């Protein structure tokens, strides 16, 4: 497809379990972002990948969160030992990362519910 | 560190009335400012960016560096404008294109 694809669209898990969320960006986009969207908190930045540069991990809320991007394309966000406060919609976006342009294209998100 | 503040979580207006969604930012350098919009059951998408000085769907936004604001305005609101609006900031120059978003304003346009 032409847009950013995320899977799963919905995930319900039990507290303490690990989850993996996948993002397939638009082909050719060098920049990839993960955000977390929750009521009252808006869009929280989690992590940003740009080409072969070291990722900007400054938004990851704890060491239970990690992400990787393989081959400059698909990215996986992993949450270990999930907690109820991790429940949110996790959004992935990609862009061409050009200053002054660089519109972010978002996926539909993965809704995570931790019971 | 950069920060974006949208003081109104909720904003309700009647159709045909003017609407202004407020956005203030804090950043020591020269920023790039954006408005993103999320309509019901749709993806978050770019509405407009200050560098383009454009009007999209009747919305405009002017960057006021003195007041560090980038308010979104429309003279006559329409019901289809009902959505969640996010203001966002990015550093200009450099190689980090991370966007920092505000917490959003939910706009409801009543008939």
Short mmCIF file of C-alpha atoms in Angstrom, two decimals:
data_model
loop_
_atom_site.label_atom_id
_atom_site.label_comp_id
_atom_site.label_asym_id
_atom_site.label_seq_id
_atom_site.Cartn_x
_atom_site.Cartn_y
_atom_site.Cartn_z
CA UNK A 1 0.00 0.00 0.00
CA UNK A 2 0.95 3.62 -0.28
CA UNK A 3 0.53 4.59 3.36
CA UNK A 4 2.15 3.77 6.67
CA UNK A 5 0.98 0.38 7.84
CA UNK A 6 0.81 -0.68 11.49
CA UNK A 7 0.00 -4.00 13.08
CA UNK A 8 -1.77 -5.18 15.06
CA UNK A 9 -4.53 -2.60 14.98
CA UNK A 10 -5.73 -3.78 18.37
CA UNK A 11 -3.91 -5.69 21.07
CA UNK A 12 -5.25 -6.77 24.43
CA UNK A 13 -2.73 -8.26 26.81
CA UNK A 14 -2.34 -9.11 30.44
CA UNK A 15 -0.21 -7.11 32.79
CA UNK A 16 3.34 -8.39 32.80
CA UNK A 17 3.33 -9.75 29.26
CA UNK A 18 5.58 -8.47 26.49
CA UNK A 19 4.14 -6.97 23.30
CA UNK A 20 5.55 -6.10 19.89
CA UNK A 21 4.07 -3.46 17.63
CA UNK A 22 5.09 -3.26 13.99
CA UNK A 23 5.36 -0.32 11.61
CA UNK A 24 5.93 -0.47 7.87
CA UNK A 25 6.74 3.06 6.63
CA UNK A 26 6.20 4.57 3.23
CA UNK A 27 8.83 3.30 0.82
CA UNK A 28 11.73 5.72 0.50
CA UNK A 29 11.02 7.60 3.71
CA UNK A 30 14.23 7.83 5.70
CA UNK A 31 12.74 9.10 8.94
CA UNK A 32 10.49 7.02 11.20
CA UNK A 33 8.81 8.12 14.42
CA UNK A 34 6.89 6.46 17.22
CA UNK A 35 4.41 8.44 19.28
CA UNK A 36 2.00 7.46 22.02
CA UNK A 37 -1.48 8.97 22.04
CA UNK A 38 -3.55 8.85 25.19
CA UNK A 39 -6.43 10.85 26.65
CA UNK A 40 -5.20 13.95 28.39
CA UNK A 41 -1.60 13.47 27.29
CA UNK A 42 -1.88 14.23 23.62
CA UNK A 43 0.91 12.93 21.44
CA UNK A 44 3.99 11.88 23.36
CA UNK A 45 7.18 11.42 21.39
CA UNK A 46 8.84 8.06 22.00
CA UNK A 47 11.64 7.48 19.51
CA UNK A 48 12.91 8.72 16.15
CA UNK A 49 15.03 6.97 13.53
CA UNK A 50 16.81 8.86 10.76
CA UNK A 51 18.72 6.91 8.16
CA UNK A 52 21.82 5.30 9.61
CA UNK A 53 22.14 7.78 12.46
CA UNK A 54 21.79 6.73 16.08
CA UNK A 55 18.10 6.89 17.03
CA UNK A 56 16.78 9.63 19.29
CA UNK A 57 15.43 7.62 22.22
CA UNK A 58 14.84 10.59 24.48
CA UNK A 59 11.08 10.00 24.71
CA UNK A 60 11.07 6.37 25.82
CA UNK A 61 9.35 6.42 29.25
CA UNK A 62 11.28 3.54 30.80
CA UNK A 63 13.76 0.78 30.00
CA UNK A 64 10.81 -1.53 29.38
CA UNK A 65 10.39 0.23 26.04
CA UNK A 66 12.69 -0.40 23.11
CA UNK A 67 12.52 -0.10 19.35
CA UNK A 68 14.54 -1.16 16.39
CA UNK A 69 14.47 -0.46 12.70
CA UNK A 70 15.83 -3.13 10.46
CA UNK A 71 17.32 -2.36 7.07
CA UNK A 72 16.15 1.22 7.25
CA UNK A 73 12.56 0.17 6.76
CA UNK A 74 10.29 -1.80 9.10
CA UNK A 75 10.34 -0.88 12.76
CA UNK A 76 9.26 -2.80 15.84
CA UNK A 77 8.36 -1.20 19.16
CA UNK A 78 8.67 -3.64 22.06
CA UNK A 79 7.16 -3.13 25.49
CA UNK A 80 8.33 -5.59 28.11
CA UNK A 81 6.44 -6.48 31.28
CA UNK A 82 3.48 -4.33 30.27
CA UNK A 83 1.72 -2.20 32.87
CA UNK A 84 -1.82 -0.80 32.82
CA UNK A 85 -0.46 2.70 32.29
CA UNK A 86 0.99 1.51 28.97
CA UNK A 87 -2.55 1.34 27.57
CA UNK A 88 -2.72 3.83 24.71
CA UNK A 89 -2.70 4.14 20.95
CA UNK A 90 0.81 3.81 19.55
CA UNK A 91 1.26 5.80 16.36
CA UNK A 92 3.99 5.39 13.82
CA UNK A 93 4.85 8.02 11.24
CA UNK A 94 7.38 8.37 8.47
CA UNK A 95 8.72 11.29 6.48
CA UNK A 96 11.28 12.34 3.91
CA UNK A 97 12.90 14.38 6.66
CA UNK A 98 13.70 17.47 4.66
CA UNK A 99 13.89 20.73 6.57
CA UNK A 100 11.01 23.00 5.72
CA UNK A 101 9.02 20.13 4.26
CA UNK A 102 9.18 16.73 5.88
CA UNK A 103 5.46 16.22 6.39
CA UNK A 104 4.82 13.32 8.73
CA UNK A 105 2.56 10.59 7.39
CA UNK A 106 0.88 8.65 10.16
CA UNK A 107 -0.38 5.13 10.37
CA UNK A 108 -3.75 4.23 11.84
CA UNK A 109 -2.15 3.23 15.09
CA UNK A 110 -2.03 0.16 17.31
CA UNK A 111 -4.43 0.34 20.24
CA UNK A 112 -2.91 -1.42 23.24
CA UNK A 113 -5.03 -2.41 26.22
CA UNK A 114 -3.30 -3.87 29.25
CA UNK A 115 -5.64 -5.65 31.63
CA UNK B 1 14.05 21.90 25.33
CA UNK B 2 11.14 22.81 23.11
CA UNK B 3 7.60 22.81 24.39
CA UNK B 4 4.19 23.34 22.80
CA UNK B 5 1.19 24.46 24.82
CA UNK B 6 -2.41 24.29 23.69
CA UNK B 7 -4.34 25.82 26.58
CA UNK B 8 -7.78 24.62 25.51
CA UNK B 9 -8.56 20.91 25.66
CA UNK B 10 -12.08 21.52 24.35
CA UNK B 11 -13.50 24.26 22.16
CA UNK B 12 -17.10 24.47 21.04
CA UNK B 13 -18.50 26.97 18.54
CA UNK B 14 -21.55 27.31 16.36
CA UNK B 15 -21.50 26.91 12.60
CA UNK B 16 -20.60 30.17 10.91
CA UNK B 17 -18.85 31.60 13.95
CA UNK B 18 -15.15 32.48 13.93
CA UNK B 19 -12.82 30.01 15.58
CA UNK B 20 -9.32 30.39 17.00
CA UNK B 21 -7.31 27.49 18.38
CA UNK B 22 -4.45 28.73 20.50
CA UNK B 23 -0.90 27.46 20.40
CA UNK B 24 2.09 28.82 22.28
CA UNK B 25 5.60 27.48 22.15
CA UNK B 26 8.86 27.78 23.97
CA UNK B 27 12.08 27.32 22.06
CA UNK B 28 15.27 29.32 22.14
CA UNK B 29 16.04 28.99 18.43
CA UNK B 30 14.09 29.52 15.24
CA UNK B 31 11.27 26.97 15.03
CA UNK B 32 9.19 25.44 12.31
CA UNK B 33 5.52 25.30 13.30
CA UNK B 34 2.76 23.03 12.06
CA UNK B 35 -0.88 22.22 12.64
CA UNK B 36 -2.01 18.60 12.36
CA UNK B 37 -5.63 17.47 12.39
CA UNK B 38 -7.35 14.17 13.16
CA UNK B 39 -10.93 13.78 11.98
CA UNK B 40 -13.11 11.09 13.49
CA UNK B 41 -11.91 7.61 12.48
CA UNK B 42 -9.19 9.03 10.24
CA UNK B 43 -5.42 9.22 10.47
CA UNK B 44 -3.62 12.19 11.86
CA UNK B 45 -2.64 14.43 8.94
CA UNK B 46 -0.91 17.70 8.22
CA UNK B 47 -3.21 20.71 7.96
CA UNK B 48 -0.74 23.50 7.39
CA UNK B 49 2.79 24.70 8.11
CA UNK B 50 3.94 28.22 8.81
CA UNK B 51 6.74 28.17 6.26
CA UNK B 52 4.24 27.76 3.42
CA UNK B 53 2.04 30.68 4.51
CA UNK B 54 -0.90 28.81 3.07
CA UNK B 55 -4.63 28.70 3.73
CA UNK B 56 -6.05 25.21 3.88
CA UNK B 57 -9.79 24.53 4.19
CA UNK B 58 -10.16 28.21 5.14
CA UNK B 59 -7.72 27.93 8.05
CA UNK B 60 -4.72 30.21 8.46
CA UNK B 61 -2.04 30.47 11.11
CA UNK B 62 0.53 33.22 11.60
CA UNK B 63 3.77 32.72 13.45
CA UNK B 64 4.19 35.51 16.01
CA UNK B 65 7.74 35.29 17.29
CA UNK B 66 7.24 38.14 19.75
CA UNK B 67 4.39 36.33 21.46
CA UNK B 68 5.77 32.86 20.63
CA UNK B 69 2.38 31.90 19.26
CA UNK B 70 1.00 30.10 16.23
CA UNK B 71 -2.76 30.32 16.62
CA UNK B 72 -5.02 28.62 14.08
CA UNK B 73 -7.92 30.71 12.80
CA UNK B 74 -10.93 30.36 10.57
CA UNK B 75 -13.47 33.15 10.06
CA UNK B 76 -16.52 30.92 9.54
CA UNK B 77 -16.47 27.47 11.12
CA UNK B 78 -18.17 24.53 9.41
CA UNK B 79 -19.50 21.34 10.96
CA UNK B 80 -16.92 19.30 9.05
CA UNK B 81 -14.18 21.18 10.91
CA UNK B 82 -15.02 19.22 14.04
CA UNK B 83 -11.84 17.30 14.86
CA UNK B 84 -8.83 17.09 17.15
CA UNK B 85 -6.19 19.67 16.31
CA UNK B 86 -2.53 19.43 17.32
CA UNK B 87 0.06 22.15 17.13
CA UNK B 88 3.62 20.93 16.56
CA UNK B 89 7.12 22.37 16.57
CA UNK B 90 10.41 21.31 15.05
CA UNK B 91 13.86 22.80 15.24
CA UNK B 92 14.94 24.44 12.01
CA UNK B 93 18.28 23.42 10.57
CA UNK B 94 20.35 20.54 11.86
CA UNK B 95 19.55 16.92 11.20
CA UNK B 96 17.00 16.05 13.87
CA UNK B 97 13.52 16.35 12.43
CA UNK B 98 11.64 15.27 15.51
CA UNK B 99 8.26 16.97 15.95
CA UNK B 100 7.09 17.99 19.40
CA UNK B 101 3.31 18.09 19.70
CA UNK B 102 0.97 19.88 22.03
CA UNK B 103 -1.73 17.98 23.88
CA UNK B 104 -4.38 18.88 21.34
CA UNK B 105 -7.66 20.77 21.22
CA UNK B 106 -10.92 19.01 20.42
CA UNK B 107 -13.00 21.35 18.29
CA UNK B 108 -16.74 20.81 18.04
CA UNK B 109 -18.74 22.87 15.58
CA UNK B 110 -22.41 22.78 16.42
CA UNK B 111 -25.16 23.20 13.81
#
